[in-house]
mmCIF file of C-alpha atoms in Angstrom:
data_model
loop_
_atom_site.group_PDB
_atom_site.id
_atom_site.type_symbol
_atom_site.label_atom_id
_atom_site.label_comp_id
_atom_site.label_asym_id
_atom_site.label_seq_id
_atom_site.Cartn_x
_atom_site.Cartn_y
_atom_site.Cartn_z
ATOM 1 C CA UNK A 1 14.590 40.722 -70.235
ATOM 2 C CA UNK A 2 10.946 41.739 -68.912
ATOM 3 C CA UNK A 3 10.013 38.351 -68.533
ATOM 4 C CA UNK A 4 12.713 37.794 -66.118
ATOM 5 C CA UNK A 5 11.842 41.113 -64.417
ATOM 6 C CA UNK A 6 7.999 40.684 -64.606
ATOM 7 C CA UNK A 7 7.538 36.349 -63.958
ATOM 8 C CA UNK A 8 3.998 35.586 -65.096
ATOM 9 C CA UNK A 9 1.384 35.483 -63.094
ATOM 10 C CA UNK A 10 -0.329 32.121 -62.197
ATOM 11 C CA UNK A 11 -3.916 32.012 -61.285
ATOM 12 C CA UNK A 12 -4.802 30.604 -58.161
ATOM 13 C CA UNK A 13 -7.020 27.141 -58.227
ATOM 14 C CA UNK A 14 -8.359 25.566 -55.224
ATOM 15 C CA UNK A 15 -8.913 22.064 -55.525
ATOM 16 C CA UNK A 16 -11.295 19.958 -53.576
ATOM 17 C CA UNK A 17 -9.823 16.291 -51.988
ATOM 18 C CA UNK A 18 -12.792 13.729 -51.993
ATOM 19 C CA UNK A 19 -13.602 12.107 -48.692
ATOM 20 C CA UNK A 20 -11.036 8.859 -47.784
ATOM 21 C CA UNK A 21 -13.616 6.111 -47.250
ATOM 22 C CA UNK A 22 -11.868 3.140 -48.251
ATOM 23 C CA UNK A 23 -11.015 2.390 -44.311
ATOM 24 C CA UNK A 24 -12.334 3.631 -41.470
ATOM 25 C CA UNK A 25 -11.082 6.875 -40.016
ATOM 26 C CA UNK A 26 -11.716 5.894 -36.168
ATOM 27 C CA UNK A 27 -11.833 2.233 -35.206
ATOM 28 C CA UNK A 28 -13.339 1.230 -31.512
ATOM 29 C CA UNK A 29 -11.224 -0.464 -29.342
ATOM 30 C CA UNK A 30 -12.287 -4.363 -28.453
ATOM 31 C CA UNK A 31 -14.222 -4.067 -25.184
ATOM 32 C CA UNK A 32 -11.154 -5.855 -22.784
ATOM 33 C CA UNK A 33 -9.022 -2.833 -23.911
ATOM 34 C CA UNK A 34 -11.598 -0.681 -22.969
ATOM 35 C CA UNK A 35 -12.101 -2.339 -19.672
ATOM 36 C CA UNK A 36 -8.902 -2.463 -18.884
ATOM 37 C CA UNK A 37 -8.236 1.374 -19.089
ATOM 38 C CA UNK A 38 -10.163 1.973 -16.152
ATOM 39 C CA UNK A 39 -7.642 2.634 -13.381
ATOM 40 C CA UNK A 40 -10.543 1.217 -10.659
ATOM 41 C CA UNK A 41 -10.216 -1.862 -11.957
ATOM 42 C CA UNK A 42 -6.336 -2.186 -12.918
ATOM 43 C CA UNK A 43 -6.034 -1.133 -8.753
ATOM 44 C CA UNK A 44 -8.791 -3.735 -8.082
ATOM 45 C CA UNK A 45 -6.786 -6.358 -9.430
ATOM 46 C CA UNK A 46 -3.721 -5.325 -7.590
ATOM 47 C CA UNK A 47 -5.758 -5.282 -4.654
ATOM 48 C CA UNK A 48 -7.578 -8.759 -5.311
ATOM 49 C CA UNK A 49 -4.013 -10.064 -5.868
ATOM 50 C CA UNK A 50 -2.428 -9.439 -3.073
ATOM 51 C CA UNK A 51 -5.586 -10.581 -0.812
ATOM 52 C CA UNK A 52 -4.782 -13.824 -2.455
ATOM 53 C CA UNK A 53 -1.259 -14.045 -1.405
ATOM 54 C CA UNK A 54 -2.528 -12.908 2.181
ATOM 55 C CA UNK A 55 -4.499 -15.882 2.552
ATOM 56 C CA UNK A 56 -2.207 -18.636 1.088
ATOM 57 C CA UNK A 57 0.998 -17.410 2.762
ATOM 58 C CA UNK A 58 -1.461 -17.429 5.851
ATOM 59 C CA UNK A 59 -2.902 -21.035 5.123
ATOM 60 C CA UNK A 60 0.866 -22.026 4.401
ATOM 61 C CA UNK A 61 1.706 -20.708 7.846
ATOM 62 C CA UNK A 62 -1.352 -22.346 9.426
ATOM 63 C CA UNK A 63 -1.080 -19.865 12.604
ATOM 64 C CA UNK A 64 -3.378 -17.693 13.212
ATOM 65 C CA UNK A 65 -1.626 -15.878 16.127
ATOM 66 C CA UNK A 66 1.313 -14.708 14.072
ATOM 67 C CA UNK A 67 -0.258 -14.342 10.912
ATOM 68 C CA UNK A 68 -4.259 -14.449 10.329
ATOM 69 C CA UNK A 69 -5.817 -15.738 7.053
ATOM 70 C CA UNK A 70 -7.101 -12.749 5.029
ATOM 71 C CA UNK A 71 -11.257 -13.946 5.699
ATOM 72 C CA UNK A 72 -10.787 -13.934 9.303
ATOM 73 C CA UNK A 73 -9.470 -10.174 9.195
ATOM 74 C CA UNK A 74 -12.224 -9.393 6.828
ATOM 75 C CA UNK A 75 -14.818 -11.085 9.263
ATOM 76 C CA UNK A 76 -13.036 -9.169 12.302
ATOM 77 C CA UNK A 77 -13.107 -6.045 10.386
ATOM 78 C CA UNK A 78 -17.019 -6.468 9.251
ATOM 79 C CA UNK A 79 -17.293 -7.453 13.449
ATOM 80 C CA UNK A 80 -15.719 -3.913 14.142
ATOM 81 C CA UNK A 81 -18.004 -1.485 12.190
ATOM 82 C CA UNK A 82 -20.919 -3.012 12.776
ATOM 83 C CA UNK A 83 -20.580 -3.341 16.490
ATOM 84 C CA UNK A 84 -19.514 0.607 16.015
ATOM 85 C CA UNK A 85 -16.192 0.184 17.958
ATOM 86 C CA UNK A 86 -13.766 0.332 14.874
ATOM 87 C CA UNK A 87 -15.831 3.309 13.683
ATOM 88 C CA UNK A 88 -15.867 5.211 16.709
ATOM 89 C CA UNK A 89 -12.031 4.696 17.080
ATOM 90 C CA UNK A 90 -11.487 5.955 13.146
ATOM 91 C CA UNK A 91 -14.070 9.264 13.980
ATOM 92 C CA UNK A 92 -11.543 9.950 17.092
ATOM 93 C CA UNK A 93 -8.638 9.556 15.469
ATOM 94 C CA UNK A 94 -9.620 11.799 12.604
ATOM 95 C CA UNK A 95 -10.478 14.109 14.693
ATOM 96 C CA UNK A 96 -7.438 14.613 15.949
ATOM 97 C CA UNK A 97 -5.711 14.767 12.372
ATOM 98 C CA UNK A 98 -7.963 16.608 10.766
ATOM 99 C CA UNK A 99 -7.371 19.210 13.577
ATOM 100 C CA UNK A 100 -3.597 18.740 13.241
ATOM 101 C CA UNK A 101 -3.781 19.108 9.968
ATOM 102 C CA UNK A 102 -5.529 22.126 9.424
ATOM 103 C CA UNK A 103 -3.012 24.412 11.920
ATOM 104 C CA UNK A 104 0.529 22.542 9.536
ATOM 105 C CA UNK A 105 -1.201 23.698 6.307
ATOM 106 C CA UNK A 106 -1.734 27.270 7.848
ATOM 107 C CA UNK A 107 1.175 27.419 9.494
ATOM 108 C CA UNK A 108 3.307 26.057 5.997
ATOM 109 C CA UNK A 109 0.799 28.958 4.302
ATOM 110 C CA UNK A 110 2.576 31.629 6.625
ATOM 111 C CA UNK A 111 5.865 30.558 6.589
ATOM 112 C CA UNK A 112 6.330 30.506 2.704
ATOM 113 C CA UNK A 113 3.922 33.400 2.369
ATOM 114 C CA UNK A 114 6.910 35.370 4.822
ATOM 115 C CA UNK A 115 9.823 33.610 2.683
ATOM 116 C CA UNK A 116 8.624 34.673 -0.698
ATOM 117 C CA UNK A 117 8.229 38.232 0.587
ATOM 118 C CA UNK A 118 11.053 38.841 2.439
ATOM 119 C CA UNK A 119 14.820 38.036 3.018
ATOM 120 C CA UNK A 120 14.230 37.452 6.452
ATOM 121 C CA UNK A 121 11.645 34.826 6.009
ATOM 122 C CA UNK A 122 13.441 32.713 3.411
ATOM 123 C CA UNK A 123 16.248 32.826 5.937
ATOM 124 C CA UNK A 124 13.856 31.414 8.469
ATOM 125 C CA UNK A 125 12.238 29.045 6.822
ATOM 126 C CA UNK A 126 16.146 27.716 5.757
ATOM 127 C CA UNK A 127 17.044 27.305 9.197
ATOM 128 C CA UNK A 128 13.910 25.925 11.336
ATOM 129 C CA UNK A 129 13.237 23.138 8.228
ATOM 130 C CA UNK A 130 17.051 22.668 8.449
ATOM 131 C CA UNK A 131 16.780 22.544 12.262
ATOM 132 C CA UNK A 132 13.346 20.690 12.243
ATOM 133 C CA UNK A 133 12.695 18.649 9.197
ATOM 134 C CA UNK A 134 14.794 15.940 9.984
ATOM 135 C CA UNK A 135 13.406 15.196 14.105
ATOM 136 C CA UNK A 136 10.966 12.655 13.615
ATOM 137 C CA UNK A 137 7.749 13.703 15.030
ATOM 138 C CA UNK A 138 7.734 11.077 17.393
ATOM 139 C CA UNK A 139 10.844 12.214 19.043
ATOM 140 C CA UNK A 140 8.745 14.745 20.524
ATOM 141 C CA UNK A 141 6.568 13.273 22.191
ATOM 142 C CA UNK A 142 8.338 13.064 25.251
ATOM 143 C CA UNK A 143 8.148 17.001 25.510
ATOM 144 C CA UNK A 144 4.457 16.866 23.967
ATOM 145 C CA UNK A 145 3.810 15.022 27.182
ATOM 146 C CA UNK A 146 5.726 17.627 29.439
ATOM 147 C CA UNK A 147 3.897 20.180 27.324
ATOM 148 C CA UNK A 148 0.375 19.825 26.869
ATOM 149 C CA UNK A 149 -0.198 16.934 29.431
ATOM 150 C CA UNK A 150 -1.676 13.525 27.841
ATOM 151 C CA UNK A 151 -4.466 13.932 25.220
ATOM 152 C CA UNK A 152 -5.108 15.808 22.315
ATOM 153 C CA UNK A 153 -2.773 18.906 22.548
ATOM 154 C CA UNK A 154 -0.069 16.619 22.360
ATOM 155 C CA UNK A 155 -1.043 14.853 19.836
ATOM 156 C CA UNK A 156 -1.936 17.804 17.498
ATOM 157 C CA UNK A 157 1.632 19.347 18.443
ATOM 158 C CA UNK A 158 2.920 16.311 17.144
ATOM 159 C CA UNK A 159 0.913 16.532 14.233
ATOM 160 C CA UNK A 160 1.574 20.141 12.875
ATOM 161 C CA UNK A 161 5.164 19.081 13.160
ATOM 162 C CA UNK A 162 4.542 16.321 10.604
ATOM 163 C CA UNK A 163 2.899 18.103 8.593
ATOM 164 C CA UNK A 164 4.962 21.574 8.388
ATOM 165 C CA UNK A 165 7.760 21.346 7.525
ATOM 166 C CA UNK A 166 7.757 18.816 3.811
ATOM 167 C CA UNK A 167 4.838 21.249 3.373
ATOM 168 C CA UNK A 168 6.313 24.530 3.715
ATOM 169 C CA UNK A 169 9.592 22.774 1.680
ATOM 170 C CA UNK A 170 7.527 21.169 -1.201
ATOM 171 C CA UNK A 171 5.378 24.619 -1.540
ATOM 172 C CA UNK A 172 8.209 27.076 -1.228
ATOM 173 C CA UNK A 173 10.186 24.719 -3.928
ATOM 174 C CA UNK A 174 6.880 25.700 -6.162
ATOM 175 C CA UNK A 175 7.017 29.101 -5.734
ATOM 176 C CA UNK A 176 10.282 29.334 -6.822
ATOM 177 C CA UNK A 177 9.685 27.467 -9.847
ATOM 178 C CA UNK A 178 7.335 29.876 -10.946
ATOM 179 C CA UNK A 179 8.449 31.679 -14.377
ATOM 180 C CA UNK A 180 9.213 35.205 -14.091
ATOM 181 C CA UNK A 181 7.202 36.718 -17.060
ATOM 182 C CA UNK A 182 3.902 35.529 -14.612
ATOM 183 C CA UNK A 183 5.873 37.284 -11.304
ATOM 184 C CA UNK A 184 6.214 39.882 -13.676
ATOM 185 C CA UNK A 185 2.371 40.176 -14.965
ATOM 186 C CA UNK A 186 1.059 40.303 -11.221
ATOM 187 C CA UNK A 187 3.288 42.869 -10.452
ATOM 188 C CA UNK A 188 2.685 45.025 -13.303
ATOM 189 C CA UNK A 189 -1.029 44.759 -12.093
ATOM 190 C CA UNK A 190 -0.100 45.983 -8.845
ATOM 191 C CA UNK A 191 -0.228 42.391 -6.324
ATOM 192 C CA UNK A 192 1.677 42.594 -3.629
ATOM 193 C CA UNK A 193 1.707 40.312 -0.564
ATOM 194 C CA UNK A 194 -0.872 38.007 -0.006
ATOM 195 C CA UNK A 195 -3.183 38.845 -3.145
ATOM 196 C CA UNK A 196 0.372 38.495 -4.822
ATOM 197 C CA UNK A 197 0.716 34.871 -3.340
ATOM 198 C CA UNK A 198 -2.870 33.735 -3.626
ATOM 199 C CA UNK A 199 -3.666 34.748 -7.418
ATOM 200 C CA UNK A 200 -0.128 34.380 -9.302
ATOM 201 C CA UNK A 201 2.081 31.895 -6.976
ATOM 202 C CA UNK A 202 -0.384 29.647 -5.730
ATOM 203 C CA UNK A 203 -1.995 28.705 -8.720
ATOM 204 C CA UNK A 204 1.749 28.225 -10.659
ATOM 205 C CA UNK A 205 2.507 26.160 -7.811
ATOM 206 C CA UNK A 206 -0.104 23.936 -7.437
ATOM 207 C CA UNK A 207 1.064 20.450 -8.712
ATOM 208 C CA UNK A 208 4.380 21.329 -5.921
ATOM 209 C CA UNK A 209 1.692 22.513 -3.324
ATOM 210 C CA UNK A 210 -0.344 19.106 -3.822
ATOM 211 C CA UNK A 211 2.684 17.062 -3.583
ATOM 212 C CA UNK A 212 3.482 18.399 -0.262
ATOM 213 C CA UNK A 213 -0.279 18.283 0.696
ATOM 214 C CA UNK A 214 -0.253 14.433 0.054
ATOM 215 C CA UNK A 215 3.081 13.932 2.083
ATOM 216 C CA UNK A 216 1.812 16.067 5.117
ATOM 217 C CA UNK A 217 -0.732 13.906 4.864
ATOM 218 C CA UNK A 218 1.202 10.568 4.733
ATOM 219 C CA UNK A 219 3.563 11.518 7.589
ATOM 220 C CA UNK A 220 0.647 12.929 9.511
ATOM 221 C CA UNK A 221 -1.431 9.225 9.401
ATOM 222 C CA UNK A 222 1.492 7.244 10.363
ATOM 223 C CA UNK A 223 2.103 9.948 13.165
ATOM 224 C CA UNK A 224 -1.054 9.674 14.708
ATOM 225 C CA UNK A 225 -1.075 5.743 14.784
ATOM 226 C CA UNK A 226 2.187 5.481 16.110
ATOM 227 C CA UNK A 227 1.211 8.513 18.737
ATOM 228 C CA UNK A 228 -1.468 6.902 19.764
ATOM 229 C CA UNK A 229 0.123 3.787 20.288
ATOM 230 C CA UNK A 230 1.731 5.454 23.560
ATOM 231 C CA UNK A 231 -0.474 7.831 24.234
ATOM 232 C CA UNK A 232 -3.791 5.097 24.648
ATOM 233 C CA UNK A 233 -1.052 2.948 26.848
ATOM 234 C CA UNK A 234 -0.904 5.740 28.942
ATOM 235 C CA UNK A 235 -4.300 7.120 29.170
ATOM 236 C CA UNK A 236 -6.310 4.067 28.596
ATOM 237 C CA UNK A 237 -8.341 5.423 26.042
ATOM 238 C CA UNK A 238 -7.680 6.684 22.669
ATOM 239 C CA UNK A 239 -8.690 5.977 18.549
ATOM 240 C CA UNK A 240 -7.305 3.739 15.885
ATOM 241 C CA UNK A 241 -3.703 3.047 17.061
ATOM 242 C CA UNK A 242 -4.853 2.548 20.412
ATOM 243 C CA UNK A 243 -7.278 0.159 19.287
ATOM 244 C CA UNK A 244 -4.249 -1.650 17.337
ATOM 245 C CA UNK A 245 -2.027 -1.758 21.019
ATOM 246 C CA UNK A 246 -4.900 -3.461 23.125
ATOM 247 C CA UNK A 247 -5.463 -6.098 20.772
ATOM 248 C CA UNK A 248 -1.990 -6.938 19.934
ATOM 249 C CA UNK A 249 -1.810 -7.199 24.428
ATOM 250 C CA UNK A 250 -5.395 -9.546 24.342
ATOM 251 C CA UNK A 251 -3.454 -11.515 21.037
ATOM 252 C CA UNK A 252 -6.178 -10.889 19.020
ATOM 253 C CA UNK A 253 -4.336 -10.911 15.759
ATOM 254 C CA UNK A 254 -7.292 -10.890 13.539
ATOM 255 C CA UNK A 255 -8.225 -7.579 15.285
ATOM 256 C CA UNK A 256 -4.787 -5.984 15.239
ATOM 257 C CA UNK A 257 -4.893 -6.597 11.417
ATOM 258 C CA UNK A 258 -8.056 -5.266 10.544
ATOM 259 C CA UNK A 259 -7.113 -2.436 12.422
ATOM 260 C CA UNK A 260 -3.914 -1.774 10.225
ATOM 261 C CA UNK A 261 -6.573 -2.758 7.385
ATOM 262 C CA UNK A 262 -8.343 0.191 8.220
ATOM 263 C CA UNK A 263 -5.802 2.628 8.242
ATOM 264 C CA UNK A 264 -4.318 1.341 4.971
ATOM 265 C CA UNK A 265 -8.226 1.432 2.968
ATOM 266 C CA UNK A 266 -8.415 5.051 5.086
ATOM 267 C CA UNK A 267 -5.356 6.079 3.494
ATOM 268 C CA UNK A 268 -6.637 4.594 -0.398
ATOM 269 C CA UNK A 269 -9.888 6.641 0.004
ATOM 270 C CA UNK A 270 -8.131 9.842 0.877
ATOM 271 C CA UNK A 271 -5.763 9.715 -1.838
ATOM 272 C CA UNK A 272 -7.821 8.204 -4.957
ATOM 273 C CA UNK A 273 -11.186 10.056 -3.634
ATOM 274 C CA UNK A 274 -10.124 13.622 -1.974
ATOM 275 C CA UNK A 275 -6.708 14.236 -3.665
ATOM 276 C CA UNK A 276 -7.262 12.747 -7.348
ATOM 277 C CA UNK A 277 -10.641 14.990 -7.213
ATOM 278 C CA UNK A 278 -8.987 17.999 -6.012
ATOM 279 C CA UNK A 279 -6.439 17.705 -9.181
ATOM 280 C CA UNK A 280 -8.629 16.723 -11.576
ATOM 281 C CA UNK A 281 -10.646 19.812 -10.800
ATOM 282 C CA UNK A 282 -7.386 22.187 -10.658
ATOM 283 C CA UNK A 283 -3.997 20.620 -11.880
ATOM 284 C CA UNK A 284 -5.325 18.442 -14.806
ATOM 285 C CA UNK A 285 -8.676 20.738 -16.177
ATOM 286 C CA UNK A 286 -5.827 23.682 -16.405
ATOM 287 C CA UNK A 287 -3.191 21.339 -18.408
ATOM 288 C CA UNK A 288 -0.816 21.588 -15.866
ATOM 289 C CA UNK A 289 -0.621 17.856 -15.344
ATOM 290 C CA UNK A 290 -1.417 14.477 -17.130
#
């Protein structure tokens, strides 16, 4: 009877596991594994591959008026920069967008900043990106012209419209996703309006906010070339797009391709060089992305 009240005690023992070295715990991966985990070069090949195509769908054609091998763009491209007209059409144009730019992001800031705050403001945003966010920016151009006259207030109006409203959609679809136990930390240490948005939303929201940061971005480029399309046929001066329209008139194919070469390596150094920096320094040290 006691023993089943009182179960003996066992002693504790700790016993020590000898090291596994029959196999090797980490084995290196063979150096064409290695190499080929490096995103550069997995994108290199892409890139290499589809310069190939170029040129023998080119050679196949065998007319250089409708479609250019891919060496003669390259040499009309290398032509451009170092005679300094391609470059000084690509610092004009970003000029422009960079200026464009700058006013969508601060007006998307203000909008959402407004719609997570008050009842008014997420009826606003609602209705103008309901109202707005489907007109293609280049439907306004007409009134740009009307507007601003011909030059670069039109084109920046044209711009911020790009840009603002997937912005202000893609950020204010973070900020609602944020959980509520961190809404509910910043408010229990007192944030309120912007401090609120800046040091508890933002930072929840940031993969969202980046997203619509690259889109702005995407609409924006394509904006501008097709803008200035018109706008250098009007004016007779302009950047990038309107170096695109007075080749195509002159038939200078190789030229109207490495223009549209340029805009496409513009758009590959933006996004693998400024936005895969700015989330490996935010989104992916903090573990909110892979």
């Amino acid at each position: 009877m006691s023993s089943t009240l009182y179960p003996p005690v066992r002693p504790e023992y700790e016993r020590k596991l000898e090291p596994f070295t029959e196999l090797p715990v980490e084995r290196a991966l063979p150096w064409t594994a290695r190499l080929w985990a490096q995103g550069w070069l997995r994108k290199s090949v892409i890139l290499v591959v589809l310069a190939l195509i170029w040129e023998l769908a080119a050679r196949w054609q065998n007319n250089e008026l409708l479609l250019p091998t891919f060496m003669a763009t390259a040499q009309a491209l290398v032509e451009g920069i170092s005679s300094g007209e391609l470059i000084e059409k690509v610092a004009i144009s970003l000029s422009v967008l960079l200026q464009g730019y700058a006013i969508g992001v601060l007006a998307a800031f203000i909008l959402t900043t407004l719609a997570v705050s008050t009842q008014l403001g997420r009826d606003l945003l609602d209705t103008l990106t309901s109202m707005l966010n489907p007109l293609p920016a280049i439907a306004l151009l007409p009134l740009a012209l009307l507007w601003f006259g011909i030059g670069r207030g039109s084109l920046v109006f044209v711009l911020v419209h790009s840009v603002l409203w997937p912005l202000a959609l893609n950020t204010y679809a973070g900020f609602r996703g944020v959980p509520e136990t961190l809404r509910m930390a910043g408010r229990n240490y007192g944030l309120r309006g912007i401090p609120y948005v800046l040091q508890i939303l933002v930072p929840a929201a940031l993969p969202a906010i980046l997203s619509g940061l690259k889109i702005g971005w995407a609409f924006a480029w394509r904006t501008l070339i097709a803008a200035e399309l018109v706008f250098g046929a009007s004016s007779g001066k302009g950047g990038l797009g309107w170096y695109i329209f007075q080749n195509r008139n002159e038939l200078y194919t190789d030229k109207v391709f490495a223009g549209l070469a340029t805009v496409i390596l513009i758009g590959l150094l933006v996004e693998n060089i400024v936005f895969r920096t700015l989330e490996k320094a935010t989104v992916q040290r903090w573990g909110m992305q892979r």
